[in-house]
CSV table of C-alpha atoms in Angstrom, one decimal:
chain,number,residue,atom,x,y,z
A,12,UNK,CA,-7.5,-5.6,-0.4
A,13,UNK,CA,-10.3,-6.3,1.9
A,14,UNK,CA,-9.9,-7.4,5.6
A,15,UNK,CA,-11.6,-10.7,5.9
A,16,UNK,CA,-10.8,-13.7,8.0
A,17,UNK,CA,-9.5,-16.7,5.9
A,18,UNK,CA,-12.4,-19.0,6.8
A,19,UNK,CA,-14.8,-16.4,5.5
A,20,UNK,CA,-12.9,-15.8,2.1
A,21,UNK,CA,-14.2,-17.9,-0.7
A,22,UNK,CA,-11.6,-19.9,-2.7
A,23,UNK,CA,-12.4,-18.1,-5.9
A,24,UNK,CA,-11.2,-14.9,-4.2
A,25,UNK,CA,-7.7,-16.1,-3.4
A,26,UNK,CA,-6.2,-15.6,-6.8
A,27,UNK,CA,-5.7,-11.8,-6.9
A,28,UNK,CA,-3.8,-12.0,-3.6
A,29,UNK,CA,-1.4,-14.5,-4.9
A,30,UNK,CA,-1.3,-13.0,-8.4
A,31,UNK,CA,-0.2,-9.6,-7.2
A,32,UNK,CA,1.8,-10.4,-4.1
A,33,UNK,CA,3.7,-13.5,-5.4
A,34,UNK,CA,3.4,-13.6,-9.2
A,35,UNK,CA,4.0,-9.9,-9.4
A,36,UNK,CA,7.3,-10.3,-7.7
A,37,UNK,CA,8.2,-13.4,-9.8
A,38,UNK,CA,7.5,-11.5,-13.0
A,39,UNK,CA,9.5,-8.4,-12.1
A,40,UNK,CA,12.5,-10.5,-11.0
A,41,UNK,CA,12.4,-12.6,-14.1
A,42,UNK,CA,12.4,-9.4,-16.3
A,43,UNK,CA,15.7,-8.1,-14.8
A,44,UNK,CA,17.7,-11.0,-13.4
A,45,UNK,CA,19.5,-12.2,-16.6
A,46,UNK,CA,20.7,-8.8,-17.5
A,47,UNK,CA,22.0,-8.1,-14.0
A,48,UNK,CA,23.8,-11.4,-13.9
A,49,UNK,CA,25.3,-10.9,-17.3
A,50,UNK,CA,26.6,-7.5,-16.1
A,51,UNK,CA,27.8,-9.1,-12.8
A,52,UNK,CA,26.1,-6.3,-10.8
A,53,UNK,CA,22.5,-5.7,-9.8
A,54,UNK,CA,20.3,-4.8,-6.9
A,55,UNK,CA,16.8,-6.2,-6.6
A,56,UNK,CA,14.6,-4.6,-3.9
A,57,UNK,CA,11.0,-5.6,-3.3
A,58,UNK,CA,8.6,-3.7,-1.2
A,59,UNK,CA,6.4,-6.0,0.9
A,60,UNK,CA,4.6,-5.9,4.2
A,61,UNK,CA,5.0,-6.7,7.8
A,62,UNK,CA,1.9,-9.0,7.3
A,63,UNK,CA,4.3,-11.3,5.3
A,64,UNK,CA,6.6,-11.7,8.4
A,65,UNK,CA,4.2,-12.0,11.3
A,66,UNK,CA,0.7,-13.2,12.1
A,67,UNK,CA,-1.9,-10.4,12.5
A,68,UNK,CA,-5.4,-10.8,13.8
A,69,UNK,CA,-6.8,-8.2,11.4
A,70,UNK,CA,-8.2,-10.3,8.5
A,71,UNK,CA,-5.2,-10.3,6.3
A,72,UNK,CA,-4.1,-13.9,6.3
A,73,UNK,CA,-4.2,-14.6,2.5
A,74,UNK,CA,-2.6,-11.3,1.8
A,75,UNK,CA,0.0,-12.1,4.4
A,76,UNK,CA,0.5,-15.5,2.8
A,77,UNK,CA,1.2,-14.0,-0.6
A,78,UNK,CA,3.6,-11.4,0.8
A,79,UNK,CA,5.3,-14.2,2.9
A,80,UNK,CA,5.9,-16.3,-0.3
A,81,UNK,CA,7.4,-13.2,-2.0
A,82,UNK,CA,9.7,-12.6,0.8
A,83,UNK,CA,10.8,-16.4,0.9
A,84,UNK,CA,11.4,-16.2,-2.9
A,85,UNK,CA,13.6,-13.1,-2.5
A,86,UNK,CA,15.8,-15.1,0.0
A,87,UNK,CA,16.3,-17.9,-2.5
A,88,UNK,CA,17.1,-15.4,-5.3
A,89,UNK,CA,19.7,-13.9,-3.1
A,90,UNK,CA,21.4,-17.1,-2.5
A,91,UNK,CA,21.3,-18.3,-6.1
A,92,UNK,CA,22.8,-15.0,-7.5
A,93,UNK,CA,25.0,-13.6,-4.9
A,94,UNK,CA,28.1,-15.0,-6.8
A,95,UNK,CA,27.0,-12.9,-9.8
A,96,UNK,CA,27.1,-9.7,-8.0
A,97,UNK,CA,23.3,-9.3,-7.6
A,98,UNK,CA,21.8,-8.6,-4.2
A,99,UNK,CA,18.2,-9.2,-3.4
A,100,UNK,CA,16.4,-7.8,-0.4
A,101,UNK,CA,12.9,-7.0,0.7
A,102,UNK,CA,11.6,-4.2,2.8
A,103,UNK,CA,8.6,-5.2,5.0
A,104,UNK,CA,6.6,-2.0,5.6
A,105,UNK,CA,4.6,-1.1,8.7
A,106,UNK,CA,1.8,1.3,8.8
A,107,UNK,CA,2.2,4.0,6.1
A,108,UNK,CA,0.8,7.5,5.7
A,109,UNK,CA,-1.7,7.8,2.9
A,110,UNK,CA,-2.1,11.3,1.4
A,111,UNK,CA,-4.9,10.7,-0.9
A,112,UNK,CA,-7.4,13.3,-2.1
A,113,UNK,CA,-10.9,12.7,-0.6
A,114,UNK,CA,-9.9,11.2,2.7
A,115,UNK,CA,-12.6,12.0,5.1
A,116,UNK,CA,-12.1,13.8,8.5
A,117,UNK,CA,-13.2,10.6,10.1
A,118,UNK,CA,-10.4,8.6,8.3
A,119,UNK,CA,-7.9,11.3,9.4
A,120,UNK,CA,-9.0,10.9,12.9
A,121,UNK,CA,-8.5,7.1,12.8
A,122,UNK,CA,-5.2,7.5,11.1
A,123,UNK,CA,-4.0,9.9,13.9
A,124,UNK,CA,-5.1,7.4,16.6
A,125,UNK,CA,-3.2,4.6,14.7
A,126,UNK,CA,-0.1,6.7,14.4
A,127,UNK,CA,0.0,7.2,18.2
A,128,UNK,CA,0.4,3.4,18.7
A,129,UNK,CA,3.6,3.5,16.6
A,130,UNK,CA,6.7,3.9,18.9
A,131,UNK,CA,8.1,6.5,16.5
A,132,UNK,CA,4.9,8.4,17.1
A,133,UNK,CA,4.0,8.6,13.3
A,134,UNK,CA,3.3,6.5,10.3
A,135,UNK,CA,5.8,5.9,7.7
A,136,UNK,CA,6.3,8.0,4.5
A,137,UNK,CA,7.5,7.3,1.1
A,138,UNK,CA,10.6,9.3,2.0
A,139,UNK,CA,11.4,6.8,4.8
A,140,UNK,CA,11.2,4.0,2.4
A,141,UNK,CA,13.2,5.9,-0.3
A,142,UNK,CA,16.1,6.3,2.0
A,143,UNK,CA,16.2,2.5,2.7
A,144,UNK,CA,16.0,1.8,-1.1
A,145,UNK,CA,18.8,4.2,-1.9
A,146,UNK,CA,21.1,2.5,0.6
A,147,UNK,CA,20.2,-1.0,-0.6
A,148,UNK,CA,20.8,0.0,-4.2
A,149,UNK,CA,24.2,1.4,-3.4
A,150,UNK,CA,27.7,-0.1,-3.7
A,151,UNK,CA,27.9,0.2,0.2
A,152,UNK,CA,25.2,-2.4,0.4
A,153,UNK,CA,27.1,-5.0,-1.6
A,154,UNK,CA,27.3,-7.4,1.3
A,155,UNK,CA,23.7,-7.1,2.3
A,156,UNK,CA,21.6,-9.7,0.5
A,157,UNK,CA,18.8,-12.1,1.4
A,158,UNK,CA,17.5,-9.8,4.1
A,159,UNK,CA,14.0,-8.7,5.0
A,160,UNK,CA,14.3,-5.3,6.6
A,161,UNK,CA,11.4,-4.1,8.8
A,162,UNK,CA,10.6,-0.5,8.2
A,163,UNK,CA,7.9,0.2,10.7
A,164,UNK,CA,8.8,2.8,13.3
A,165,UNK,CA,9.4,0.2,15.8
A,166,UNK,CA,5.9,-1.2,15.8
A,167,UNK,CA,7.3,-4.8,15.4
A,168,UNK,CA,10.7,-6.0,16.2
A,169,UNK,CA,12.5,-9.3,15.7
């Protein structure tokens, strides 16, 4: 994904954003939904982005549109399949820590500055997301469906 304002993004470059962020969700749900409904139990959890729930002035409009469409789809899936014991929820992530080899010192400095803007004082980690997924996949979350849960250290609230 590259940051670019929508008006500067040629139409021929829209496809990958929609293919990954909407059709990727559709394909994954289609692959598992029938089996879950037949067993009268299932948990569908998609990982999305806060860019799909709020407008941002950082050049991610087409990315956010794809994410938003996936979020909306999950709400419909939740309503259509709740009676079959299947829940469907989305985690909308905020800024996440990237521990990749080859990150420059300049990138680390920028990341540290960004982390200071998050009320929790740090960026999210895979562990943070994992805990939310464990709960949503549990029997205890049987009555939680159709929700988009912001996991963002308080950087955006609803």
